[in-house]
CSV table of C-alpha atoms in Angstrom, one decimal:
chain,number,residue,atom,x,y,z
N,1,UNK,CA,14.4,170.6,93.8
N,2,UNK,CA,16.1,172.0,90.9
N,3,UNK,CA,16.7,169.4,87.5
N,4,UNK,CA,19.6,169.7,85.3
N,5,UNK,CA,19.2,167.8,82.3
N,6,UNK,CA,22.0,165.3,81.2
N,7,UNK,CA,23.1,167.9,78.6
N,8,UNK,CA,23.4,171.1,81.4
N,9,UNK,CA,25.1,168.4,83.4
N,10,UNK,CA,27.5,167.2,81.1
N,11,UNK,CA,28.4,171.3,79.8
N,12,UNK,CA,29.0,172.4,83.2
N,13,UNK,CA,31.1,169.6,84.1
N,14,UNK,CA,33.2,170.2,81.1
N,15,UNK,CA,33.6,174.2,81.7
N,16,UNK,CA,34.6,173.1,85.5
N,17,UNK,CA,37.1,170.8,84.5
N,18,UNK,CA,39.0,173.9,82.6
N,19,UNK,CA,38.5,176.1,85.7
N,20,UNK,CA,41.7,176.8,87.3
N,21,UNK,CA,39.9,177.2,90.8
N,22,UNK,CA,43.1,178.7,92.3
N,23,UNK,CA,42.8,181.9,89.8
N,24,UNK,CA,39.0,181.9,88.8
N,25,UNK,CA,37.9,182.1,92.6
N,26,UNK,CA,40.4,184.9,93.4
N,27,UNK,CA,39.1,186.8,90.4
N,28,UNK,CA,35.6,186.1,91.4
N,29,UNK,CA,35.7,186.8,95.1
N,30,UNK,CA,37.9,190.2,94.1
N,31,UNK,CA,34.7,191.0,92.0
N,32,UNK,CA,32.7,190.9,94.0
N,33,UNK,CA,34.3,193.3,96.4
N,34,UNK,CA,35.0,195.9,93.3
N,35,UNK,CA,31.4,195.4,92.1
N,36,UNK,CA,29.6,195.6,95.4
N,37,UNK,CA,31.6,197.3,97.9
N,38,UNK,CA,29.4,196.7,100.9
N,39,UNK,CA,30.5,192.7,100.6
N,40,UNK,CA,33.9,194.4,101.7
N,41,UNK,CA,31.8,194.4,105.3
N,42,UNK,CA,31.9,190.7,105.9
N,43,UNK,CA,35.6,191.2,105.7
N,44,UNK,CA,37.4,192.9,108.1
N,45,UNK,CA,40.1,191.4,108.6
N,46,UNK,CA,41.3,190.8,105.3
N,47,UNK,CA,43.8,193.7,105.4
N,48,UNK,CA,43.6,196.3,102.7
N,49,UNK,CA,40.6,196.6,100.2
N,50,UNK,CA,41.0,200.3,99.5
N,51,UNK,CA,40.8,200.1,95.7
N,52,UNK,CA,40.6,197.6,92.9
N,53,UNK,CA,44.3,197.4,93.0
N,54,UNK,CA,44.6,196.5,96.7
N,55,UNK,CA,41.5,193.8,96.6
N,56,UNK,CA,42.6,191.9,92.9
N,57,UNK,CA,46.3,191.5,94.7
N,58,UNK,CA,45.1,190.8,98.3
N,59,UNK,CA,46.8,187.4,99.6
N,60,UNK,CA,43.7,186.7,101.8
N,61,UNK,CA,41.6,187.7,99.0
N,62,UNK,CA,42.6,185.0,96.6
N,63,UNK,CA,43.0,182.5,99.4
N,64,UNK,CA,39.3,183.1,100.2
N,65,UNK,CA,38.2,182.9,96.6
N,66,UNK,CA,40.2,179.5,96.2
N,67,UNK,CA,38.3,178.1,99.5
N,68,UNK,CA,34.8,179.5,98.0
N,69,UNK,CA,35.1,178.3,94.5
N,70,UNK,CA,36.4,175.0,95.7
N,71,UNK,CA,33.1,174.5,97.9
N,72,UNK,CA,31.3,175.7,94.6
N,73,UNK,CA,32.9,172.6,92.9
N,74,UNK,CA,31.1,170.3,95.5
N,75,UNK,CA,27.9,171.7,93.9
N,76,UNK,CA,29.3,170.7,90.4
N,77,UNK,CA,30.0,167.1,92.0
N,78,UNK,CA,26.7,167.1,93.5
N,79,UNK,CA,23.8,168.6,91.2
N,80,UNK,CA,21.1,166.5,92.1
N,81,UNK,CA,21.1,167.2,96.2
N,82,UNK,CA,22.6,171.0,96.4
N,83,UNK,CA,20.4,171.4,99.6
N,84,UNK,CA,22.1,168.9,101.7
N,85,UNK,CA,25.4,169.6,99.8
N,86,UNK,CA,25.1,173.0,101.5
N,87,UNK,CA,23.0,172.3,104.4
N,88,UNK,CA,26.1,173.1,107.1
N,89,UNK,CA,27.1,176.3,105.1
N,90,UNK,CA,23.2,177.5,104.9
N,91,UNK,CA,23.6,177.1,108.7
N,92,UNK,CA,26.9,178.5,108.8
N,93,UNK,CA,26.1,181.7,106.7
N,94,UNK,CA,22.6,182.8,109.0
N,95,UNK,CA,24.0,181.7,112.6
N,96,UNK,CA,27.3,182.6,112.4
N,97,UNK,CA,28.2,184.8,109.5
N,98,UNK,CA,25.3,187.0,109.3
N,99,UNK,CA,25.3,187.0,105.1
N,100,UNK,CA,22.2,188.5,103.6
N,101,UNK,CA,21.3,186.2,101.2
N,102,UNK,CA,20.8,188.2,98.5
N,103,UNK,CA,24.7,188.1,98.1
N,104,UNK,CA,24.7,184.3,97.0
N,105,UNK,CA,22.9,185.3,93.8
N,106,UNK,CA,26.0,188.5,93.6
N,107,UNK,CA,28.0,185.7,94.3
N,108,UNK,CA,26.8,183.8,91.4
N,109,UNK,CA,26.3,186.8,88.7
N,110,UNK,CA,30.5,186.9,89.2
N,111,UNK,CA,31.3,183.4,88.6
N,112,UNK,CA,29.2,183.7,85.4
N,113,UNK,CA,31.0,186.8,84.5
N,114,UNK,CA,34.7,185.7,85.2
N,115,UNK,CA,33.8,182.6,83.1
N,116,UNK,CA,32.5,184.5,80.1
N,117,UNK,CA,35.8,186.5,80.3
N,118,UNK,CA,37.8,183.3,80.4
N,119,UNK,CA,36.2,181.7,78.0
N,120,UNK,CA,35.2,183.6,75.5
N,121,UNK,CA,33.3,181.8,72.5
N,122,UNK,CA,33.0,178.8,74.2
N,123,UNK,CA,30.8,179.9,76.9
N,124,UNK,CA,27.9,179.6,74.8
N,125,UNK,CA,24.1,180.9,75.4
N,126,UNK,CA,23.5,177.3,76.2
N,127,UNK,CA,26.4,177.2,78.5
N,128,UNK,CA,25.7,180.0,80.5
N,129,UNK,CA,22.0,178.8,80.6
N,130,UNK,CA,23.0,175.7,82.3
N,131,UNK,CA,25.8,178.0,84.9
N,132,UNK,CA,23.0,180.2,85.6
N,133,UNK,CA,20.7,177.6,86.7
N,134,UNK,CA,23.3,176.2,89.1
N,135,UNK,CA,24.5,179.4,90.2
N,136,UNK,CA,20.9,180.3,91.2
N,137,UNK,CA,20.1,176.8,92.5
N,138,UNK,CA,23.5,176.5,95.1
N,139,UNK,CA,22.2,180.2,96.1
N,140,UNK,CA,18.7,179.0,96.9
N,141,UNK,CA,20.3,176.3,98.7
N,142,UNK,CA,22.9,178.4,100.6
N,143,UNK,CA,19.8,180.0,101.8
N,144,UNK,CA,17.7,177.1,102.5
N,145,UNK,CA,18.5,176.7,106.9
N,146,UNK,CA,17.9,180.4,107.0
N,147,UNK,CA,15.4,181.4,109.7
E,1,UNK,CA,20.2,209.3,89.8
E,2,UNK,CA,23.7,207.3,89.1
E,3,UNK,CA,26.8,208.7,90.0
E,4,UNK,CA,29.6,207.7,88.1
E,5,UNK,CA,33.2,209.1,88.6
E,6,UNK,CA,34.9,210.7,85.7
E,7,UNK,CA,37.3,207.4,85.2
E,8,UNK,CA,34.3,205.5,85.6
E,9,UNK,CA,32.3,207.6,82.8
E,10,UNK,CA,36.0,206.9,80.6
E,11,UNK,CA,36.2,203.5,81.1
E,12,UNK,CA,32.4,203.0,79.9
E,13,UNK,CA,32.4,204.9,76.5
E,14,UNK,CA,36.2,203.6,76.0
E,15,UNK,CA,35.0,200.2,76.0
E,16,UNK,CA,31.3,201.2,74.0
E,17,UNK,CA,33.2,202.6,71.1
E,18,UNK,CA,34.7,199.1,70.6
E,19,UNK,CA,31.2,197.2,70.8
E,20,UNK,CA,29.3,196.5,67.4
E,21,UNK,CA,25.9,197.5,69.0
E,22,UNK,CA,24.0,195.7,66.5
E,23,UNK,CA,25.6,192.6,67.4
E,24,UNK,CA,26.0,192.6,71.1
E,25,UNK,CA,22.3,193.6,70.9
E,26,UNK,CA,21.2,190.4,69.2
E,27,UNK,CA,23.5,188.7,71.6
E,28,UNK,CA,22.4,189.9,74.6
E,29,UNK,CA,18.4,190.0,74.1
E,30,UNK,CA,18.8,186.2,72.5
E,31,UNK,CA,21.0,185.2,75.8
E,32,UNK,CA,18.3,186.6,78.1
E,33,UNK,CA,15.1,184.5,75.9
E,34,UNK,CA,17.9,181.6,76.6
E,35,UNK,CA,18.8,182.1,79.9
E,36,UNK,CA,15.7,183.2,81.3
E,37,UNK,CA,13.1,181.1,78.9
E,38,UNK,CA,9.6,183.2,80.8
E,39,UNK,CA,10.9,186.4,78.9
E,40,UNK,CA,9.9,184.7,75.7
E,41,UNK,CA,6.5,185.2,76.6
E,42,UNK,CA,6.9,188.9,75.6
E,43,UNK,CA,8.1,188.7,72.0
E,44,UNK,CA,4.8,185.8,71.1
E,45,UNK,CA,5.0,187.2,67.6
E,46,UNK,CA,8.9,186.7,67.2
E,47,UNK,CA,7.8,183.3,65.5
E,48,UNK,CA,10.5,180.4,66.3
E,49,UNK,CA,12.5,180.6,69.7
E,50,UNK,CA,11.9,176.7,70.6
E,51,UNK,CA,16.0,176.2,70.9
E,52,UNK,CA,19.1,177.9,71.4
E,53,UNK,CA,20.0,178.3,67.5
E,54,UNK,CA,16.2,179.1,67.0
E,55,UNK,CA,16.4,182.4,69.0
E,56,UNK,CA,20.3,183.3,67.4
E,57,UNK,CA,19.0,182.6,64.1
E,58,UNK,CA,15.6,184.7,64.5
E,59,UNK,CA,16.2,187.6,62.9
E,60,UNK,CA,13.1,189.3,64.6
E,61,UNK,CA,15.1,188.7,68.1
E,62,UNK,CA,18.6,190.3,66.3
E,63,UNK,CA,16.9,193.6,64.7
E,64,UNK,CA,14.9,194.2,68.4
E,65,UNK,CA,18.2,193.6,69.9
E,66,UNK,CA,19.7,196.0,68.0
E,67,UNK,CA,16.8,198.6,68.8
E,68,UNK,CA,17.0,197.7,73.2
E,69,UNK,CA,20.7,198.8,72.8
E,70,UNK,CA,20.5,201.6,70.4
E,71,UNK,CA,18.4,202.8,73.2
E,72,UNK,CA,20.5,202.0,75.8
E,73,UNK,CA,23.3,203.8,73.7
E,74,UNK,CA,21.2,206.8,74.0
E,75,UNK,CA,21.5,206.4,77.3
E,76,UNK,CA,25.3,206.1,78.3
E,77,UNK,CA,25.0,209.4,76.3
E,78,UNK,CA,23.3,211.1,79.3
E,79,UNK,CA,24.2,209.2,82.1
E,80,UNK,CA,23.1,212.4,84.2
E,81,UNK,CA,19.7,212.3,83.4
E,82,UNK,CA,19.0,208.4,82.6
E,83,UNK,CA,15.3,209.1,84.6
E,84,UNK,CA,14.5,211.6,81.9
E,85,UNK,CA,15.7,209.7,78.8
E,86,UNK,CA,13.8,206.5,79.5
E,87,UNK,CA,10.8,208.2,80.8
E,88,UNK,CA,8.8,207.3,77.8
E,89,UNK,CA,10.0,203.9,77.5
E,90,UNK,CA,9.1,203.3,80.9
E,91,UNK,CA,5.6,204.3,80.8
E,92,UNK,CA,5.4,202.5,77.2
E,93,UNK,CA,6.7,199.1,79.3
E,94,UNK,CA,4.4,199.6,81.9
E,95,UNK,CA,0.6,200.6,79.9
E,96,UNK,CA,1.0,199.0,77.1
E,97,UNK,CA,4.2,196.5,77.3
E,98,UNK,CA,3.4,194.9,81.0
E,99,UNK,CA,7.0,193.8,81.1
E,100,UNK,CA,7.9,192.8,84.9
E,101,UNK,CA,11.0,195.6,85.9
E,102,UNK,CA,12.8,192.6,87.1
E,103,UNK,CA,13.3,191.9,83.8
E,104,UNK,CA,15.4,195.0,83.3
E,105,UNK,CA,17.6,194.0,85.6
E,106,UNK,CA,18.1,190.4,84.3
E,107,UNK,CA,18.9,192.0,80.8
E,108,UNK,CA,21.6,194.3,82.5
E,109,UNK,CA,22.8,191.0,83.9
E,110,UNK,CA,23.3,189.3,80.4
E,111,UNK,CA,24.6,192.3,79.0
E,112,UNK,CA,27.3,192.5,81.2
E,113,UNK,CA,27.9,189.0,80.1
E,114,UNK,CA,27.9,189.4,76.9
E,115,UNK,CA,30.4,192.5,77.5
E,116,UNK,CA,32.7,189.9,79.8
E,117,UNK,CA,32.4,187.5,77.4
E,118,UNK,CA,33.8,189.8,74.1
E,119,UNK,CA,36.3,191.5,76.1
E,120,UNK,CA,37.7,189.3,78.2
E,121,UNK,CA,40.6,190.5,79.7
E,122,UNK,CA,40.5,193.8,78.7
E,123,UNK,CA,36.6,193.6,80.5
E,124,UNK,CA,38.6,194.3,84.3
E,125,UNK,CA,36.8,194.2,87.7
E,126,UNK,CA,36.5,198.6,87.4
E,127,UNK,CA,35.0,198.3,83.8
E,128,UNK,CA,32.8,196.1,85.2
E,129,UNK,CA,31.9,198.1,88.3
E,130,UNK,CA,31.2,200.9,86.1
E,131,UNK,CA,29.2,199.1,83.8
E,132,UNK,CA,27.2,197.2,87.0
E,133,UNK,CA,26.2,200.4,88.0
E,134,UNK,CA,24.8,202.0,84.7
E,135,UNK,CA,22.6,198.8,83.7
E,136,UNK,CA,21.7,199.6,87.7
E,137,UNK,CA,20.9,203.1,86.9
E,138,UNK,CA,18.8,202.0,83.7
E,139,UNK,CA,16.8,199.3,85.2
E,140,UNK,CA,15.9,202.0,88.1
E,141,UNK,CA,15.2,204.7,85.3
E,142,UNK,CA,13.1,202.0,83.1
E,143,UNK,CA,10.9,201.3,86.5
E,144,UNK,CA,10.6,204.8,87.6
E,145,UNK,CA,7.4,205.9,86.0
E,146,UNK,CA,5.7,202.3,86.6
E,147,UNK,CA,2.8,202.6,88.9
């Protein structure tokens, strides 16, 4: 089980808490498509994701985002138990979805990414220390009903 | 070999003529002996890197910084042939450094970061595509003579 210290606890709840979760997770999920274009696959029906254009101002896109980061807030809510946090989604992603894995830690490189460009000086080395660990731990938990 | 577009070749050295190599470079190696504390373990005679402020104010960790992305520099400058340019380095990091090539890839991670975190806006989800793909293409080209 992954330990966050009171201090990575108390910066990443004080980054979230500026997060507007209806931009950031359109940016983030949009990202992801630009950046790794074979993500676009688990999306079919999401219209047109032609170019970066198309994707960044794609309705479904940013709707999608919203619903992903705001799952990703749970984690922020729950530190200490991301496994069961994530326990139906894990399930959710292998039986039904058919994600790789490897695209939760993807995932994760884009929220730290969309939060350095939002925040600028304050997303400190210490900061992104403490984002990185939970981005890597809700990914090893996303993962963990995999079989 | 990495094939970038000709926009995506643009947007790269547009955005490296802005960056203040010497400082992004202390940035970014200082973020990854943060980030990813096992890295320390290759820079034993960098003295102090017990704490966040420890490794930014090590100036052994700034001047080596300085000399990964002069070198990575070199290598935006011949983004057709990144295999040949960093076949030395690659051997040296395999014989004699013993430096994991996962590790190449986590330092292209932070310095995309750092990149994100400087330019903000101006750091949009095709700059960072392009830039995703050559720390992709370096990584590869650092690995390539390991054996």
């Amino acid at each position: 089980m992954v330990h966050f210290t009171a201090e990575e606890k108390a910066a990443v709840a004080s980054l979230w808490a500026k997060v507007n979760v209806d931009v950031a997770g359109g940016e983030i999920l949009g990202r992801l498509l630009v950046v790794y274009p074979w993500t676009q696959r688990f999306f079919d029906n999401f219209g047109n994701l032609s170019s970066e254009t198309a994707i960044m101002g794609n309705p479904k896109v940013k709707a999608h985002g919203k619903k992903v980061l705001t799952s990703f807030g749970n984690a922020v809510k729950h530190m200490d138990d991301l496994k069961g946090t994530f326990s139906q989604l894990s399930e959710l992603h292998c039986d039904r979805l058919h994600v790789d894995p490897e695209n939760f830690k993807l995932l994760g490189n884009m929220i730290l990414i969309v939060l350095a460009t939002q925040f600028g000086r304050e997303f400190t080395p210490q900061m992104q220390a403490a984002w990185q660990k939970l981005t890597t731990a809700v990914a090893n938990a996303l993962t963990f009903k995999y079989h | 070999m990495v094939h970038l577009t000709g926009e995506e070749k643009t947007l790269v050295t547009g955005l490296w003529g802005k960056v203040n190599v010497e400082e992004v470079g202390g940035e970014a190696l200082g973020r990854l002996l943060v980030v990813y504390p096992w890295t320390q373990r290759f820079f034993d005679s960098f003295g102090d890197l017990s704490s966040a402020s420890a490794v930014f104010g090590n100036p052994k960790v700034k001047s080596h910084g300085k000399k990964v992305l002069d070198s990575f520099s070199n290598g935006l400058q011949h983004l057709d042939n990144l295999k040949g340019t960093f076949a030395k380095l690659s051997e040296l990091h395999c014989d004699k450094l013993h430096v994991d090539p996962e590790n190449f890839k986590l330092l292209g991670n932070v310095l995309v970061v750092v990149l994100a975190r400087n330019f903000g806006k101006e750091f949009t989800p095709q700059v960072q595509a392009a830039y995703q793909k050559v720390v992709a293409g370096v990584a590869t080209a650092l690995a390539h003579k390991y054996h």
